[in-house]
Structure formats: C-alpha cells, structure tokens
Amino acid sequence: MVQKYTWNGSLIADANHALMVTDQYMHFLNTFPMWHKDHEEVEMLPDGKVRFYIPRDAPRQRQVIAFQQGFRTRGSALFINWGAPSKHESKEGKRMLDELFHASRQRGLARKFSYEPSRELIEALRPQYQARLDDNFRHRDDFQLNGYSLREFKELYVALLILCAIHEYICYPFDRFGHPIPVSSLVMVKSRRMWVNELSKISKIDKALCEKILGDLTLNPSTQKGASMCIHPFVPLDDFTLAVAPQFPLASAVDDNILRMFSYTFDALFSAQNTEKERTMIERLRPAVSRFEFEPSIELPDGTTEIDVVLADEVSSTLVLAELKWSRKPNRPLERIDREKEIEKGVQQLKLIRSFSRKDPNFLEQRKKLPKSISDYTNVHYLLVSWDYWHWIEPEDGIAIVDFTALLAALNKGADLDATIKKLLTYDWLPVEGRDFKVRPAMSSTNGASIETMLFTPT
C-alpha cells in the first residue's frame, strides 16, 4: 500500500521539530488577533512574559467554557448527551478485522504492510458508521452543498470512515500489547483515481460525484479559509496522490465541518439555505413539550422582533418566552467576536419581548396563542436558548441564557414546567471548577517570546 513514502531518519527529526514549533505558535495565533481587537486582557509579568486572561472572566464563564470543551458535571440529575451512544463493531466484524490483521501483519516487526479488505468486512462495519452519522447529523439530508446533497455526502463519508477504521485497527491492535506501530504505514496513501474508485464502490455513488465531493474535502491551505485536516482530510502529496491520516476523519465532528467548509467556500449559497436553524430546533423540542401549550414563531405586533417559542404550563402557572440561537462553534479565534454578537443580539431581542409583554400583556391571548393574559401567570421566564456556542449572561429581571441540549434534557425529564425551569436555572448541570475541571496558566515560547494563556484540563 505504501511504497515510496517512508518514515525514517531526518524526516522524523524535522517533523518533530515542526510539530513542536507549531504547537507553541498556535497559542500566539489564538490570542494576539483577539488582543488587537481589544477582546483579550493582558498583563506584563516581571519575568518578561505576557499573560493573557479569559475574556469575561468569572466563575460562571469558566464553567460555560469548560462545558463547551466537553467537560461534564459529576452527579447531576441532568445528564446531557447529544446523539446516540457509540456503537461498536459486530462480533462478525471484529472476527474479520482480526483475520485481516493476522494476514497483513504476519511479520510483526515490519514497519510497512499491505492489505485488501473484503466486501464482507466492509458491509459488516457499515451499520456502525452509518448509525454514527445518522445519530449525530443535525441538519436535514436534502440540504444542498456544492452540487450534491448532505445525504450523498454522508454516504461517501461513511465509506471513508470504514476504510479509516480498518486501517486504524491494523495499525493499532488495541487489544494486543507489545506489537510495534508500523510507522511507515500509518498514513493511507493512494492515487486520486484509486480513492474515487474505492469510495464509489463502497458508497454506491457515481464516480463523477465522488470526484466532486473528494475535491471539496482536499486540503489547500493557500485558498481555503480555516483549512484543517479535520475539515479537509485528503492531503495532496503531488498532482495525482492523496494521503489521509485516519485519526482525523474518525475524530472529526463531520456535521459541523462539512457545513463550515461549505460556508467558507460558498458563503452566498450557504446563507441562502441556512435559514431554518430555528425550525430545526423547534422540531427537536416538539416531542419534549407535548404536555404543555406550545406555539412557535410569533411576531410582535409592533414588528420589532419575533418570539421563537411560547411554552405554557397551566397547572404550575408558568410561561416561557424563548429566543433560539444556533451559533456554529468558532473555528478561528476572530470568529468568536461574531458569535458573541449573535448572543448579544438575542439578549436585546428578549428585552424587546419582555418590554412589549409588560406593556401589552394581553396580545397573545387576543391572538388565541394563550388561554389567558401574560400577567396572569405566576412564573414568567424569558430564555435565550443557544445551541453549540454561547457565553455567560448574568440573569436579569427574568432574562437568562441556557444551553439547548440542557433544556431539551430537562424538558424530557420534568413534568412540571415551573420546577423544570427553576432547576435548569440553578446551572448545576455545568461542570464545577476544582471538581470537574481545573484552569491553570500554560506558557508557550517561540522565537524568544513567551506568553501565558489559561488552559482548561481535567482534575
């Protein structure tokens, strides 16, 4: 499989040096552009280092950052897990993987190997990776990308994941300690034509369409904004050869990454289609709120804004007026500024809703959206419900911010809307510093300059 690309001698030293420098330099790239935009606080330390502080630093903001980095609270009654549990390969798939491992690595000390996976093995692994994408993709399958649909993209990516999983298993036999890693075969290297043929055969997608999708997934840092091997896993080695490091597709948040790539490359097309994010969130909410009064998308009579969700529980005399925001996670530091503006806009919209509701509390009753006036409810909450990216907003006069997945989990478990929202607003579902995560200054140095940034790590 791999013939002329060999991992040895000076290449190892050069690669290790480049990785070390890049790792250090990335901290500079993440902080200085934001500092130039007056977004980061900085302090000169006596030893000459520059220390950058967390924007909006506060205990709650640290909890929110940790939550978005994947830390979760221990012992909370509210368990948050988006998507289905990971599915492992079948016993038959595991048996065939073992057989392929023994056949391809008969000489255990070899640094290279070659193999040809059987159709039976590919089909045995398909359900696992098909389910993984189906469970975790949050956008509709008919969303149109660059001449192909999200459904067609998923079919090709399932094929890529199957090939990556097979290669990864042969390289790293996780249940067999002591086997050396075949360093010269860790990367999958094929001609572009071979990739297209193999992916087309597994995905059953036309070769011309495979070629188009593969082109969009090919790395070109000189022309691609935010280029990354998680977004563009195919790396050109020359005009005809593409390499894939299996770890990147296998660990990638594929749903977010394909849409991020599409938005960077075809911004106008993406914006024209990406207008139904709130509707997607509403459809996710419907099954969880079937026992309550539920009304989506109601424009204020003065036309200033729209209430995305009205949720009422007559038994507990509780009303929720919600603004929904689905803000894609930033891929680059400067994108955080735009995402934060979206959150601030949501807060301003809630203030308009709160002001109008207090001035004219009967307008929803008059439109037959509620059985009584807003002023007749004992508990009224104005919630900014954010999916993916948000920052801490201090609750103020009924206005508060919550994570969409946390709200969804709480609604699925709670029968009383008042108790559910009040429990949610304790924020005990956020991880706790010192128990679930810790924050420490981490130093980075390059070209004689040193900075300290705050690093979130497990306890």
Short mmCIF file of C-alpha atoms in Angstrom, two decimals, residues 176-432:
data_model
loop_
_atom_site.label_atom_id
_atom_site.label_comp_id
_atom_site.label_asym_id
_atom_site.label_seq_id
_atom_site.Cartn_x
_atom_site.Cartn_y
_atom_site.Cartn_z
CA ARG A 176 -2.68 -6.76 21.66
CA PHE A 177 0.01 -5.07 23.74
CA GLY A 178 3.60 -5.23 22.62
CA HIS A 179 3.03 -5.01 18.87
CA PRO A 180 5.20 -2.29 17.30
CA ILE A 181 3.44 0.53 15.45
CA PRO A 182 4.08 0.30 11.67
CA VAL A 183 5.22 3.92 11.37
CA SER A 184 5.66 3.86 7.59
CA SER A 185 2.09 2.70 7.02
CA LEU A 186 0.21 4.93 9.46
CA VAL A 187 -0.97 7.22 6.66
CA MET A 188 -3.20 5.90 3.88
CA VAL A 189 -1.69 6.89 0.52
CA LYS A 190 -3.47 6.25 -2.80
CA SER A 191 -3.78 7.88 -6.18
CA ARG A 192 -6.77 10.17 -6.60
CA ARG A 193 -8.24 7.68 -9.07
CA MET A 194 -7.90 4.81 -6.57
CA TRP A 195 -9.63 6.85 -3.86
CA VAL A 196 -12.50 7.71 -6.19
CA ASN A 197 -12.90 4.11 -7.37
CA GLU A 198 -12.84 2.66 -3.84
CA LEU A 199 -15.18 5.26 -2.33
CA SER A 200 -17.59 4.96 -5.25
CA LYS A 201 -17.67 1.17 -4.92
CA ILE A 202 -18.38 1.27 -1.17
CA SER A 203 -20.82 4.21 -1.16
CA LYS A 204 -22.52 3.26 -4.45
CA ILE A 205 -22.27 6.90 -5.54
CA ASP A 206 -21.43 7.79 -9.14
CA LYS A 207 -17.68 8.28 -9.71
CA ALA A 208 -18.13 11.80 -11.07
CA LEU A 209 -19.98 12.83 -7.92
CA CYS A 210 -17.36 11.11 -5.74
CA GLU A 211 -14.69 13.09 -7.56
CA LYS A 212 -16.57 16.33 -6.82
CA ILE A 213 -17.03 15.58 -3.11
CA LEU A 214 -13.44 14.39 -2.78
CA GLY A 215 -12.28 17.66 -4.37
CA ASP A 216 -14.17 19.64 -1.72
CA LEU A 217 -12.53 17.51 1.00
CA THR A 218 -8.98 18.03 -0.34
CA LEU A 219 -6.69 20.31 1.67
CA ASN A 220 -5.43 23.51 0.05
CA PRO A 221 -4.28 25.95 2.78
CA SER A 222 -3.40 28.67 0.25
CA THR A 223 -7.03 29.12 -0.84
CA GLN A 224 -9.13 27.63 1.97
CA LYS A 225 -10.15 29.73 4.95
CA GLY A 226 -9.64 27.81 8.19
CA ALA A 227 -8.06 24.81 6.43
CA SER A 228 -7.72 21.78 8.69
CA MET A 229 -7.33 18.03 8.24
CA CYS A 230 -10.49 17.60 10.30
CA ILE A 231 -12.36 19.59 7.64
CA HIS A 232 -10.26 18.54 4.62
CA PRO A 233 -8.85 15.06 5.39
CA PHE A 234 -7.37 14.44 1.91
CA VAL A 235 -3.84 15.88 1.70
CA PRO A 236 -2.28 16.16 -1.80
CA LEU A 237 1.28 14.81 -1.94
CA ASP A 238 1.59 15.64 -5.63
CA ASP A 239 -0.78 16.23 -8.56
CA PHE A 240 -2.03 12.63 -8.51
CA THR A 241 -1.62 11.29 -4.96
CA LEU A 242 -3.71 11.91 -1.84
CA ALA A 243 -2.91 10.93 1.74
CA VAL A 244 -5.32 10.51 4.67
CA ALA A 245 -4.37 10.21 8.33
CA PRO A 246 -7.25 8.02 9.63
CA GLN A 247 -7.39 9.65 13.07
CA PHE A 248 -8.69 12.93 11.62
CA PRO A 249 -11.85 11.65 9.88
CA LEU A 250 -12.54 9.24 12.75
CA ALA A 251 -12.38 12.04 15.35
CA SER A 252 -13.98 14.74 13.22
CA ALA A 253 -17.29 16.45 14.03
CA VAL A 254 -18.36 15.75 10.46
CA ASP A 255 -21.72 17.54 10.51
CA ASP A 256 -20.20 20.83 11.67
CA ASN A 257 -17.12 20.51 9.48
CA ILE A 258 -18.82 19.94 6.13
CA LEU A 259 -21.13 22.91 6.69
CA ARG A 260 -18.20 25.02 7.87
CA MET A 261 -16.30 24.14 4.70
CA PHE A 262 -19.35 24.92 2.57
CA SER A 263 -19.94 28.27 4.29
CA TYR A 264 -16.30 29.30 3.85
CA THR A 265 -16.18 28.34 0.18
CA PHE A 266 -19.70 29.24 -0.96
CA ASP A 267 -20.86 31.86 1.52
CA ALA A 268 -23.79 33.19 -0.55
CA LEU A 269 -25.18 29.70 -1.27
CA PHE A 270 -24.82 28.72 2.36
CA SER A 271 -26.57 31.84 3.64
CA ALA A 272 -29.45 31.37 1.20
CA GLN A 273 -30.12 27.86 2.54
CA ASN A 274 -29.19 28.19 6.18
CA THR A 275 -32.38 29.98 7.18
CA GLU A 276 -34.17 27.19 9.01
CA LYS A 277 -31.96 26.65 12.05
CA GLU A 278 -34.69 27.81 14.45
CA ARG A 279 -37.19 25.49 12.76
CA THR A 280 -34.82 22.56 13.29
CA MET A 281 -34.53 23.43 16.97
CA ILE A 282 -38.31 23.75 17.24
CA GLU A 283 -38.82 20.31 15.70
CA ARG A 284 -36.35 18.86 18.22
CA LEU A 285 -38.34 20.47 21.03
CA ARG A 286 -41.80 19.29 20.00
CA PRO A 287 -41.65 15.73 21.41
CA ALA A 288 -40.32 17.03 24.74
CA VAL A 289 -43.09 19.61 25.27
CA SER A 290 -46.18 17.68 24.15
CA ARG A 291 -47.78 18.01 27.62
CA PHE A 292 -47.54 21.83 27.56
CA GLU A 293 -49.07 24.62 25.48
CA PHE A 294 -46.59 25.16 22.62
CA GLU A 295 -46.58 27.90 19.98
CA PRO A 296 -43.64 28.65 17.65
CA SER A 297 -42.69 31.78 15.70
CA ILE A 298 -44.96 34.62 16.81
CA GLU A 299 -44.12 38.12 15.60
CA LEU A 300 -44.66 41.02 17.99
CA PRO A 301 -47.48 43.34 16.86
CA ASP A 302 -45.04 46.27 16.58
CA GLY A 303 -42.81 44.26 14.22
CA THR A 304 -39.63 44.77 16.26
CA THR A 305 -38.83 41.06 16.66
CA GLU A 306 -40.31 37.57 16.87
CA ILE A 307 -40.88 35.19 19.76
CA ASP A 308 -39.39 31.89 18.60
CA VAL A 309 -41.15 29.72 21.20
CA VAL A 310 -44.07 30.23 23.59
CA LEU A 311 -44.32 27.46 26.19
CA ALA A 312 -47.01 27.44 28.88
CA ASP A 313 -47.99 25.12 31.71
CA GLU A 314 -51.39 25.97 33.18
CA VAL A 315 -51.02 23.59 36.12
CA SER A 316 -47.93 25.36 37.52
CA SER A 317 -48.95 28.75 36.06
CA THR A 318 -45.64 29.03 34.20
CA LEU A 319 -44.84 30.77 30.91
CA VAL A 320 -41.62 30.65 28.89
CA LEU A 321 -40.98 33.09 26.04
CA ALA A 322 -37.82 31.95 24.26
CA GLU A 323 -35.39 33.23 21.66
CA LEU A 324 -33.48 30.45 19.84
CA LYS A 325 -29.89 30.84 18.62
CA TRP A 326 -27.93 28.16 16.82
CA SER A 327 -24.44 29.66 16.62
CA ARG A 328 -21.84 27.46 14.95
CA LYS A 329 -18.77 26.84 17.07
CA PRO A 330 -15.91 29.17 16.05
CA ASN A 331 -13.15 27.52 14.06
CA ARG A 332 -10.84 30.52 14.26
CA PRO A 333 -10.34 32.98 17.14
CA LEU A 334 -11.76 36.03 15.34
CA GLU A 335 -15.00 34.16 14.62
CA ARG A 336 -15.77 34.32 18.35
CA ILE A 337 -16.46 38.04 18.03
CA ASP A 338 -19.26 37.45 15.51
CA ARG A 339 -20.70 34.60 17.58
CA GLU A 340 -20.76 36.78 20.68
CA LYS A 341 -22.58 39.48 18.73
CA GLU A 342 -25.26 36.90 17.87
CA ILE A 343 -25.71 36.15 21.58
CA GLU A 344 -25.89 39.85 22.44
CA LYS A 345 -28.48 40.31 19.69
CA GLY A 346 -30.54 37.53 21.27
CA VAL A 347 -30.44 39.32 24.64
CA GLN A 348 -31.63 42.55 23.02
CA GLN A 349 -34.48 40.68 21.32
CA LEU A 350 -35.55 39.24 24.67
CA LYS A 351 -35.54 42.72 26.19
CA LEU A 352 -37.88 43.88 23.41
CA ILE A 353 -40.16 40.87 24.06
CA ARG A 354 -40.15 41.50 27.81
CA SER A 355 -40.88 45.21 27.37
CA PHE A 356 -43.76 44.61 24.95
CA SER A 357 -45.21 41.79 27.06
CA ARG A 358 -45.37 44.05 30.10
CA LYS A 359 -46.82 46.94 28.15
CA ASP A 360 -49.47 44.81 26.41
CA PRO A 361 -49.80 41.51 28.34
CA ASN A 362 -52.99 40.52 26.50
CA PHE A 363 -51.66 40.31 22.94
CA LEU A 364 -51.02 36.54 22.97
CA GLU A 365 -54.44 35.85 24.47
CA GLN A 366 -56.06 38.09 21.84
CA ARG A 367 -54.29 36.10 19.11
CA LYS A 368 -55.52 32.88 20.73
CA LYS A 369 -51.93 31.75 21.37
CA LEU A 370 -52.53 31.59 25.15
CA PRO A 371 -55.65 30.90 27.22
CA LYS A 372 -55.06 33.95 29.42
CA SER A 373 -53.05 37.14 29.77
CA ILE A 374 -49.30 37.03 30.35
CA SER A 375 -49.84 38.99 33.57
CA ASP A 376 -52.00 36.16 34.93
CA TYR A 377 -49.08 33.70 35.00
CA THR A 378 -47.26 33.39 38.32
CA ASN A 379 -43.92 32.47 36.74
CA VAL A 380 -42.73 34.14 33.52
CA HIS A 381 -39.27 33.36 32.07
CA TYR A 382 -37.54 34.98 29.10
CA LEU A 383 -34.95 32.45 27.92
CA LEU A 384 -32.16 32.76 25.38
CA VAL A 385 -31.68 29.15 24.25
CA SER A 386 -28.35 28.67 22.48
CA TRP A 387 -27.04 25.65 20.65
CA ASP A 388 -23.31 24.99 20.18
CA TYR A 389 -21.75 28.32 21.15
CA TRP A 390 -22.66 30.79 23.90
CA HIS A 391 -21.14 32.81 26.69
CA TRP A 392 -22.36 33.58 30.17
CA ILE A 393 -25.10 36.18 30.56
CA GLU A 394 -25.96 37.16 34.11
CA PRO A 395 -29.69 36.53 34.74
CA GLU A 396 -31.56 39.83 34.95
CA ASP A 397 -35.25 40.53 35.58
CA GLY A 398 -36.49 37.25 34.11
CA ILE A 399 -33.94 37.00 31.29
CA ALA A 400 -31.47 34.09 31.37
CA ILE A 401 -29.39 32.00 28.97
CA VAL A 402 -29.36 28.19 28.78
CA ASP A 403 -27.84 25.55 26.54
CA PHE A 404 -30.28 23.93 24.12
CA THR A 405 -29.19 20.37 24.94
CA ALA A 406 -29.60 21.08 28.66
CA LEU A 407 -33.10 22.49 28.11
CA LEU A 408 -34.06 19.51 25.97
CA ALA A 409 -32.81 17.03 28.56
CA ALA A 410 -34.62 18.87 31.37
CA LEU A 411 -37.92 19.02 29.45
CA ASN A 412 -37.71 15.32 28.65
CA LYS A 413 -37.42 14.53 32.36
CA GLY A 414 -39.68 17.12 34.01
CA ALA A 415 -43.48 17.04 34.22
CA ASP A 416 -43.83 20.44 35.94
CA LEU A 417 -42.60 23.36 33.82
CA ASP A 418 -42.04 25.66 36.79
CA ALA A 419 -39.88 23.13 38.66
CA THR A 420 -38.08 22.17 35.44
CA ILE A 421 -37.07 25.73 34.54
CA LYS A 422 -36.11 26.66 38.10
CA LYS A 423 -33.95 23.55 38.33
CA LEU A 424 -32.35 24.36 34.98
CA LEU A 425 -31.57 27.90 36.16
CA THR A 426 -29.57 26.60 39.11
CA TYR A 427 -26.98 25.66 36.45
CA ASP A 428 -25.97 22.57 38.40
CA TRP A 429 -25.60 20.87 35.02
CA LEU A 430 -22.48 22.96 34.34
CA PRO A 431 -19.13 21.43 35.38
CA VAL A 432 -17.59 22.82 38.57
#
